[in-house]
Coordinates of N, CA and C in Angstrom, one line a residue:
M1 N -3.9 -77.3 -38.5 CA -2.4 -77.2 -38.5 C -2.5 -78.1 -37.3
E2 N -1.9 -79.1 -37.2 CA -1.8 -80.1 -36.2 C -0.4 -80.0 -35.4
H3 N -0.5 -80.0 -33.7 CA 0.6 -79.8 -33.1 C 1.0 -81.1 -32.5
K4 N 2.1 -81.5 -32.2 CA 2.5 -82.7 -31.5 C 2.6 -82.6 -30.0
D5 N 2.3 -81.3 -29.5 CA 2.3 -81.1 -28.2 C 0.9 -81.4 -27.6
P6 N 0.9 -82.1 -26.7 CA -0.4 -82.6 -26.0 C -1.5 -81.3 -25.3
F7 N -0.3 -80.5 -24.8 CA -1.0 -79.1 -24.2 C -1.9 -78.3 -25.4
V8 N -1.3 -78.1 -26.4 CA -1.5 -77.3 -27.4 C -2.8 -77.9 -28.2
E9 N -2.7 -79.4 -28.3 CA -4.0 -80.0 -28.9 C -5.2 -80.0 -27.9
K10 N -4.8 -80.1 -26.6 CA -6.3 -79.8 -25.5 C -6.4 -78.6 -25.6
L11 N -5.6 -77.6 -25.9 CA -6.1 -76.2 -25.9 C -6.8 -75.7 -27.1
Q12 N -6.7 -76.3 -28.3 CA -7.4 -76.2 -29.5 C -8.8 -76.9 -29.4
V13 N -8.9 -78.3 -28.6 CA -10.4 -79.0 -28.3 C -10.9 -77.8 -27.3
V14 N -10.4 -77.4 -26.5 CA -11.3 -76.0 -25.8 C -11.7 -75.2 -26.8
I15 N -10.9 -74.4 -27.6 CA -11.4 -73.5 -28.2 C -12.4 -73.9 -29.5
R16 N -12.5 -75.1 -30.0 CA -13.2 -75.5 -30.7 C -14.7 -75.6 -30.1
F17 N -14.7 -76.4 -29.0 CA -15.5 -76.0 -28.1 C -16.7 -74.7 -27.7
A18 N -15.3 -73.7 -27.3 CA -16.0 -72.4 -27.4 C -16.6 -71.8 -28.5
V19 N -15.9 -72.2 -29.7 CA -16.8 -71.7 -30.8 C -18.2 -72.2 -31.3
R20 N -18.0 -73.7 -31.0 CA -19.6 -74.2 -31.0 C -20.7 -73.6 -30.2
I21 N -20.2 -73.1 -28.9 CA -21.0 -72.8 -28.0 C -21.4 -71.1 -28.5
L22 N -20.5 -70.4 -29.1 CA -20.8 -69.0 -30.2 C -21.8 -69.3 -31.0
A23 N -21.6 -70.5 -31.7 CA -22.5 -70.9 -32.7 C -23.9 -71.1 -32.3
V24 N -23.9 -71.5 -31.5 CA -25.2 -71.9 -30.8 C -26.1 -70.3 -30.0
M25 N -25.0 -69.7 -29.5 CA -25.5 -68.6 -29.0 C -25.9 -67.6 -30.2
M26 N -25.2 -67.7 -31.4 CA -25.5 -66.9 -32.3 C -26.9 -66.9 -32.9
V27 N -27.0 -68.5 -33.2 CA -28.2 -68.9 -33.6 C -29.7 -68.2 -32.7
L28 N -29.3 -68.0 -31.3 CA -30.7 -67.7 -30.6 C -30.5 -66.4 -30.5
V29 N -29.5 -65.6 -30.8 CA -29.3 -64.1 -31.3 C -30.1 -63.6 -32.8
I30 N -29.8 -64.7 -33.5 CA -30.7 -64.3 -34.9 C -32.3 -64.4 -34.7
L31 N -32.5 -65.5 -34.0 CA -33.7 -66.0 -33.5 C -34.4 -64.8 -32.7
L32 N -34.0 -64.3 -32.1 CA -34.9 -63.2 -31.1 C -34.6 -62.0 -32.2
G33 N -33.5 -62.0 -32.9 CA -33.8 -60.7 -34.0 C -34.7 -60.7 -34.9
V34 N -34.8 -61.8 -35.2 CA -36.0 -62.1 -36.2 C -37.3 -61.7 -35.3
L35 N -37.7 -62.5 -34.6 CA -38.7 -62.0 -33.8 C -38.9 -60.6 -33.3
D36 N -37.7 -60.0 -32.9 CA -38.0 -58.6 -32.4 C -38.5 -57.8 -33.8
V37 N -37.6 -58.2 -34.9 CA -38.2 -57.1 -36.2 C -39.5 -57.4 -36.2
A38 N -40.0 -58.8 -36.3 CA -41.5 -58.9 -36.8 C -42.3 -58.5 -35.8
W39 N -42.1 -58.3 -34.5 CA -43.2 -57.8 -33.5 C -43.0 -56.1 -33.7
T40 N -41.8 -55.6 -33.9 CA -41.6 -54.4 -33.8 C -42.4 -53.8 -35.3
L41 N -42.3 -54.7 -36.2 CA -43.1 -54.2 -37.6 C -44.7 -54.3 -37.2
Y42 N -45.1 -55.2 -36.7 CA -46.2 -55.5 -36.4 C -47.0 -54.4 -35.6
Q43 N -46.2 -53.9 -34.5 CA -46.8 -53.0 -33.8 C -46.8 -51.8 -34.4
K44 N -45.6 -51.2 -35.4 CA -46.1 -50.1 -36.0 C -47.1 -50.0 -37.2
L45 N -47.3 -51.3 -37.7 CA -48.3 -51.7 -38.7 C -49.8 -51.3 -38.3
I46 N -49.8 -51.9 -36.9 CA -51.1 -51.6 -36.6 C -51.5 -50.4 -35.8
N47 N -50.7 -49.6 -35.6 CA -50.9 -48.4 -35.1 C -51.3 -47.3 -36.1
Q48 N -52.1 -46.2 -35.7 CA -52.7 -45.4 -36.5 C -51.9 -44.5 -36.9
P49 N -51.9 -44.1 -38.5 CA -52.6 -44.6 -39.2 C -52.1 -46.3 -39.7
V50 N -52.9 -47.0 -39.8 CA -52.8 -48.6 -40.3 C -52.1 -48.5 -41.4
F51 N -51.0 -49.4 -41.2 CA -50.2 -49.7 -42.4 C -49.4 -48.5 -43.3
I52 N -49.2 -47.7 -42.4 CA -48.5 -46.6 -42.9 C -47.5 -46.4 -42.0
L53 N -46.2 -46.6 -42.7 CA -44.8 -46.1 -41.5 C -44.1 -45.0 -42.3
T54 N -43.7 -44.1 -41.5 CA -42.8 -42.9 -41.3 C -41.5 -43.3 -41.7
I55 N -41.0 -42.2 -42.5 CA -39.4 -42.6 -43.1 C -38.5 -43.1 -41.9
S56 N -38.5 -42.2 -40.5 CA -37.8 -42.9 -39.7 C -38.0 -44.3 -39.2
E57 N -39.3 -44.6 -39.1 CA -39.7 -46.2 -39.1 C -39.4 -47.0 -40.0
I58 N -39.3 -46.5 -41.3 CA -38.8 -47.6 -42.3 C -37.3 -47.5 -42.4
L59 N -36.7 -46.6 -42.1 CA -35.3 -46.6 -41.7 C -35.0 -47.4 -40.5
A60 N -35.7 -47.4 -39.5 CA -35.4 -48.2 -38.1 C -35.7 -49.7 -38.4
T61 N -36.5 -49.7 -39.3 CA -36.9 -51.5 -39.8 C -35.8 -51.8 -40.5
F62 N -35.3 -51.1 -41.3 CA -34.1 -51.7 -42.5 C -32.9 -51.7 -41.2
G63 N -32.8 -50.9 -40.7 CA -31.5 -51.3 -39.6 C -31.6 -52.4 -38.8
A64 N -32.8 -52.8 -38.2 CA -32.9 -53.8 -37.6 C -32.7 -55.3 -38.5
F65 N -33.4 -55.0 -39.8 CA -33.2 -56.0 -40.6 C -31.9 -56.2 -40.8
M66 N -31.1 -55.2 -41.1 CA -29.6 -55.5 -41.2 C -28.7 -56.1 -40.3
A67 N -29.3 -55.7 -38.9 CA -28.6 -56.3 -37.9 C -28.8 -57.9 -37.8
V68 N -29.9 -58.3 -38.2 CA -30.2 -59.5 -38.2 C -29.5 -60.3 -39.4
L69 N -29.3 -59.8 -40.3 CA -28.4 -60.2 -41.7 C -26.6 -60.1 -41.1
I70 N -26.8 -59.3 -40.4 CA -25.0 -59.6 -40.2 C -24.8 -60.3 -38.9
A71 N -26.0 -60.7 -38.1 CA -25.7 -61.7 -37.2 C -25.7 -63.0 -38.1
I72 N -26.3 -63.0 -39.3 CA -26.2 -64.3 -39.9 C -24.8 -64.6 -40.5
E73 N -24.5 -63.3 -41.1 CA -22.9 -63.4 -41.5 C -21.9 -64.0 -40.5
I74 N -22.1 -63.5 -39.3 CA -21.1 -63.7 -38.3 C -21.3 -65.3 -38.1
F75 N -22.7 -65.9 -38.0 CA -23.0 -67.3 -37.8 C -22.1 -68.1 -38.8
V76 N -22.3 -67.4 -40.4 CA -21.7 -68.2 -41.5 C -20.3 -68.1 -41.2
N77 N -19.6 -67.0 -40.6 CA -18.1 -67.1 -40.5 C -18.0 -68.1 -39.7
I78 N -18.6 -68.4 -38.2 CA -18.2 -69.5 -37.3 C -18.3 -70.7 -37.8
T79 N -19.4 -71.0 -38.4 CA -19.6 -72.3 -39.2 C -18.5 -72.9 -40.2
I80 N -18.2 -71.7 -41.1 CA -16.9 -71.8 -41.9 C -15.6 -72.2 -41.2
Y81 N -15.6 -71.3 -39.9 CA -14.5 -71.9 -39.1 C -14.4 -73.3 -38.5
L82 N -15.7 -73.4 -38.0 CA -15.8 -75.1 -37.4 C -15.2 -75.9 -38.6
R83 N -16.1 -75.9 -39.7 CA -15.6 -76.7 -40.7 C -14.5 -76.8 -41.6
D84 N -13.8 -75.6 -41.5 CA -12.2 -75.4 -42.1 C -11.4 -75.2 -41.5
D85 N -11.4 -74.8 -40.4 CA -10.2 -74.3 -39.5 C -9.7 -73.0 -40.2
V86 N -10.6 -72.4 -40.8 CA -10.1 -71.4 -41.5 C -10.8 -70.3 -41.4
I87 N -10.2 -69.1 -41.6 CA -11.2 -67.8 -41.7 C -11.1 -67.3 -42.8
H88 N -12.3 -67.1 -43.4 CA -12.2 -66.7 -45.0 C -12.3 -65.2 -45.0
V89 N -11.2 -64.7 -45.4 CA -11.2 -63.2 -45.6 C -12.4 -62.4 -46.2
K90 N -12.7 -62.9 -47.3 CA -13.7 -62.4 -48.2 C -14.8 -62.2 -47.5
I91 N -15.3 -63.1 -46.7 CA -16.7 -63.2 -46.1 C -16.7 -62.2 -44.8
V92 N -15.4 -62.2 -44.2 CA -15.4 -61.4 -42.9 C -15.3 -59.7 -43.4
V93 N -14.6 -59.5 -44.8 CA -14.8 -58.0 -45.4 C -16.1 -57.8 -45.5
A94 N -16.8 -58.9 -46.2 CA -18.1 -58.6 -46.7 C -19.2 -58.3 -45.2
T95 N -19.0 -58.8 -44.2 CA -19.7 -58.6 -43.3 C -19.5 -57.2 -42.7
A96 N -18.1 -56.8 -42.6 CA -17.8 -55.3 -42.3 C -18.5 -54.6 -43.0
L97 N -18.5 -54.8 -44.5 CA -19.0 -54.0 -45.4 C -20.8 -53.9 -45.2
M98 N -21.2 -54.8 -45.0 CA -22.6 -55.0 -44.5 C -22.7 -54.3 -43.1
A99 N -21.9 -54.3 -42.3 CA -22.1 -53.5 -40.9 C -22.0 -52.1 -41.2
V100 N -21.1 -51.6 -42.0 CA -20.5 -50.3 -42.4 C -22.0 -49.5 -43.0
A101 N -22.5 -50.2 -44.1 CA -23.9 -50.2 -44.7 C -25.1 -49.9 -43.9
R102 N -25.0 -50.8 -42.8 CA -26.2 -50.7 -41.9 C -25.9 -49.2 -41.6
K103 N -24.8 -48.8 -40.9 CA -24.8 -47.5 -40.1 C -24.8 -46.3 -41.1
V104 N -24.4 -46.6 -42.4 CA -25.0 -45.6 -43.2 C -26.6 -45.4 -43.2
I105 N -27.2 -46.8 -43.6 CA -28.5 -46.6 -43.6 C -29.4 -45.9 -42.6
I106 N -29.0 -46.2 -41.4 CA -29.6 -45.7 -40.1 C -29.3 -44.3 -39.6
L107 N -28.3 -43.8 -40.2 CA -27.5 -42.6 -39.8 C -28.3 -41.4 -39.9
D108 N -28.2 -40.6 -38.6 CA -29.1 -39.5 -38.6 C -28.4 -38.3 -38.6
T109 N -28.3 -37.7 -40.1 CA -27.3 -36.6 -40.5 C -27.6 -35.3 -39.6
E110 N -28.9 -35.1 -39.1 CA -29.0 -34.2 -38.2 C -28.3 -33.9 -36.9
K111 N -28.0 -35.2 -36.5 CA -27.0 -35.5 -35.1 C -25.9 -35.8 -35.3
T112 N -25.1 -35.9 -36.5 CA -23.8 -36.4 -36.9 C -23.1 -35.3 -37.3
S113 N -21.9 -35.3 -36.7 CA -21.1 -33.9 -37.1 C -20.1 -34.5 -38.4
G114 N -19.8 -33.4 -39.0 CA -19.0 -33.4 -40.1 C -17.9 -34.3 -40.1
L115 N -17.1 -34.1 -39.1 CA -16.0 -35.1 -38.8 C -16.2 -36.5 -38.7
D116 N -17.4 -36.8 -37.9 CA -17.9 -38.3 -38.1 C -18.5 -38.7 -39.5
L117 N -19.1 -37.7 -40.2 CA -19.3 -38.2 -41.6 C -18.4 -38.4 -42.3
V118 N -17.1 -37.6 -42.2 CA -15.7 -37.9 -43.1 C -15.5 -39.1 -42.6
G119 N -15.2 -39.6 -41.3 CA -14.7 -40.8 -40.6 C -15.8 -41.8 -41.1
L120 N -16.8 -41.8 -41.5 CA -17.4 -43.0 -41.8 C -17.2 -42.9 -43.5
A121 N -17.4 -42.0 -44.3 CA -17.0 -42.0 -45.5 C -15.7 -42.8 -45.8
L122 N -14.6 -42.6 -44.8 CA -12.9 -43.3 -45.1 C -13.3 -44.7 -44.6
L123 N -14.3 -44.9 -43.7 CA -14.6 -46.5 -43.6 C -15.4 -47.2 -44.8
V124 N -16.0 -46.4 -45.2 CA -16.9 -46.9 -46.5 C -15.9 -47.5 -47.7
I125 N -14.8 -46.5 -47.7 CA -13.8 -46.6 -48.8 C -13.1 -47.3 -48.4
A126 N -12.4 -47.7 -47.0 CA -11.6 -48.9 -46.9 C -12.3 -50.0 -47.0
C127 N -13.4 -50.1 -46.3 CA -13.9 -51.4 -46.5 C -14.4 -52.0 -48.0
S128 N -14.7 -50.9 -49.0 CA -15.1 -51.1 -50.3 C -13.8 -51.6 -50.9
L129 N -12.5 -50.8 -50.7 CA -11.3 -50.9 -51.2 C -11.0 -52.6 -50.8
A130 N -10.9 -52.9 -49.8 CA -10.6 -54.3 -49.0 C -11.4 -55.5 -49.8
Y131 N -12.9 -55.1 -49.8 CA -13.8 -56.1 -50.5 C -13.1 -56.4 -52.0
W132 N -12.9 -55.4 -52.8 CA -12.5 -55.2 -54.0 C -11.3 -56.0 -54.3
L133 N -10.1 -56.0 -53.1 CA -9.1 -56.6 -53.4 C -9.1 -58.1 -53.2
V134 N -10.0 -58.3 -52.2 CA -10.2 -60.1 -52.0 C -11.3 -60.7 -52.8
H135 N -12.2 -59.7 -53.6 CA -13.3 -60.4 -54.2 C -12.6 -61.3 -55.3
D136 N -11.8 -60.8 -56.3 CA -11.0 -61.4 -57.3 C -10.5 -62.7 -56.9
M137 N -10.2 -62.8 -55.8 CA -8.9 -63.8 -55.4 C -9.6 -65.0 -55.2
P138 N -9.3 -66.2 -55.9 CA -10.1 -67.7 -55.7 C -10.4 -67.7 -54.4
S139 N -9.6 -67.9 -53.7 CA -9.9 -68.1 -52.2 C -8.5 -67.6 -51.2
F140 N -9.0 -66.7 -50.8 CA -8.1 -66.0 -49.7 C -8.5 -65.9 -48.6
S141 N -7.7 -67.0 -47.9 CA -8.3 -67.3 -46.3 C -7.1 -67.4 -45.4
V142 N -7.2 -67.3 -44.3 CA -6.2 -67.5 -43.1 C -6.3 -68.6 -42.4
R143 N -5.2 -69.4 -42.2 CA -5.4 -70.4 -41.8 C -4.0 -70.3 -40.4
F144 N -4.4 -69.9 -39.4 CA -3.8 -69.9 -38.3 C -2.5 -68.8 -38.7
G145 N -3.1 -67.7 -39.0 CA -1.9 -66.7 -39.2 C -1.4 -66.7 -40.4
R146 N -1.4 -67.8 -41.6 CA -0.7 -68.1 -42.8 C -1.6 -67.6 -43.9
T147 N -1.6 -67.4 -45.0 CA -2.4 -67.2 -46.1 C -2.3 -68.7 -47.1
K148 N -3.5 -69.2 -47.9 CA -3.3 -70.5 -48.1 C -2.4 -70.2 -49.5
S149 N -1.5 -71.3 -49.7 CA -1.1 -71.2 -51.2 C -1.8 -71.6 -52.2
A150 N -1.0 -71.1 -53.3 CA -2.2 -71.5 -54.5 C -2.8 -73.1 -54.7
E151 N -1.6 -73.8 -54.5 CA -2.1 -75.1 -54.3 C -3.2 -75.5 -53.6
E152 N -3.3 -75.0 -52.3 CA -4.5 -75.0 -51.4 C -5.8 -74.5 -52.0
A153 N -5.7 -73.6 -52.6 CA -6.8 -72.8 -53.0 C -7.1 -73.7 -54.1
K154 N -6.6 -74.3 -55.1 CA -7.1 -75.1 -56.1 C -7.7 -76.3 -55.6
E155 N -7.0 -76.9 -54.8 CA -7.4 -78.3 -54.2 C -9.0 -78.4 -53.5
E156 N -9.4 -76.9 -52.9 CA -10.4 -76.6 -52.7 C -11.7 -76.5 -53.4
Q157 N -11.3 -76.0 -55.0 CA -12.2 -75.8 -55.7 C -12.3 -77.1 -56.7

């Protein structure tokens, strides 16, 4: 969306620069996350008994893997925004669903109250429903607060 107002155009340049900085920082987070997962897994595998992980260690490792995958999805969101100036709702919802899945995987049911479990279940249902709603739409994206028209979506395909 182009503005004729020079002030708004300058602000958009600043925002795009800030988003680029966020992309670089997200790459650093991803690399550090991968190193952390690798180091933690290595440490757990060399301890006695060698090459045997407990269930809690496996779940913690899954959680760390999922955290890195979520960071990668956020990076994808950032790069698509930089490329298209568009926020793709489907990708954002998929990222949220992945974050909820991570929480479910690492959840310690012994330390979680029933009300927390109900809230998490409702969150899973809400994210799943949102993903189902946007999954079959060819291109459901938000461009500065508006959805793409059918013509714009067809032009991209």
